[in-house]
């Protein structure tokens, strides 16, 4: 109530403090919430965290102050740590994305290659991934059916050509 301030000195003993730097006293005494205020201490700029309390009919302020340089140093350490964590997470996500992409798209690329070979008439090529239970398996099974139809069509065409040649040969002999 008299405006005096008591704090701990460098050796940890109670000592009377100069209250002049505490420009936040009037606001803090009037408030029931915590007040945060920057002020200049003898050892540098500081931030004060202040809460008023009532004790035996008098109002007292409990003040904790921290040098801004200490706060900023901690903030920089935290920011650096968070940056490294973020970079680490990005690297892990990039690797995971690459692996998943490879797992998803390499069978599709192989199937596209086999489809091209079948389209070029190479029916001896083996079609993999038919036992998969996803869209790639469905496409592989459809390509296998298409390949089988082309194979059967070639067999019919060859048989038809043989029949035609035999018929032509018999016609030539009968002339």
GROMACS .gro file of C-alpha atoms in nm, residues 1-6 17-33 35-39 48 50-52 59-63:
model
   37
    1UNK     CA    1   0.000   0.000   0.000
    2UNK     CA    2   0.293   0.235   0.063
    3UNK     CA    3   0.446   0.168  -0.282
    4UNK     CA    4   0.758  -0.008  -0.156
    5UNK     CA    5   0.891  -0.317  -0.333
    6UNK     CA    6   1.069  -0.616  -0.189
   17UNK     CA    7   1.385  -0.262  -0.447
   18UNK     CA    8   1.352   0.069  -0.624
   19UNK     CA    9   0.988   0.072  -0.741
   20UNK     CA   10   1.042   0.351  -0.998
   21UNK     CA   11   1.093   0.117  -1.299
   22UNK     CA   12   0.764  -0.060  -1.219
   23UNK     CA   13   0.538   0.158  -1.436
   24UNK     CA   14   0.268  -0.106  -1.427
   25UNK     CA   15   0.184  -0.076  -1.053
   26UNK     CA   16  -0.137   0.132  -1.084
   27UNK     CA   17  -0.285  -0.087  -1.359
   28UNK     CA   18  -0.191  -0.408  -1.179
   29UNK     CA   19  -0.339  -0.296  -0.846
   30UNK     CA   20  -0.669  -0.216  -1.016
   31UNK     CA   21  -0.688  -0.544  -1.207
   32UNK     CA   22  -0.792  -0.882  -1.076
   33UNK     CA   23  -0.632  -1.056  -1.376
   35UNK     CA   24  -0.096  -0.806  -1.606
   36UNK     CA   25   0.199  -0.835  -1.843
   37UNK     CA   26   0.419  -0.532  -1.896
   38UNK     CA   27   0.764  -0.454  -2.035
   39UNK     CA   28   0.996  -0.235  -1.830
   48UNK     CA   29   0.695  -0.847  -1.586
   50UNK     CA   30   0.208  -0.926  -1.228
   51UNK     CA   31  -0.090  -1.043  -1.022
   52UNK     CA   32  -0.256  -0.854  -0.740
   59UNK     CA   33  -0.339  -0.531  -0.164
   60UNK     CA   34  -0.002  -0.671  -0.271
   61UNK     CA   35   0.147  -0.736  -0.612
   62UNK     CA   36   0.335  -1.053  -0.689
   63UNK     CA   37   0.578  -0.983  -0.973
   0.00000   0.00000   0.00000
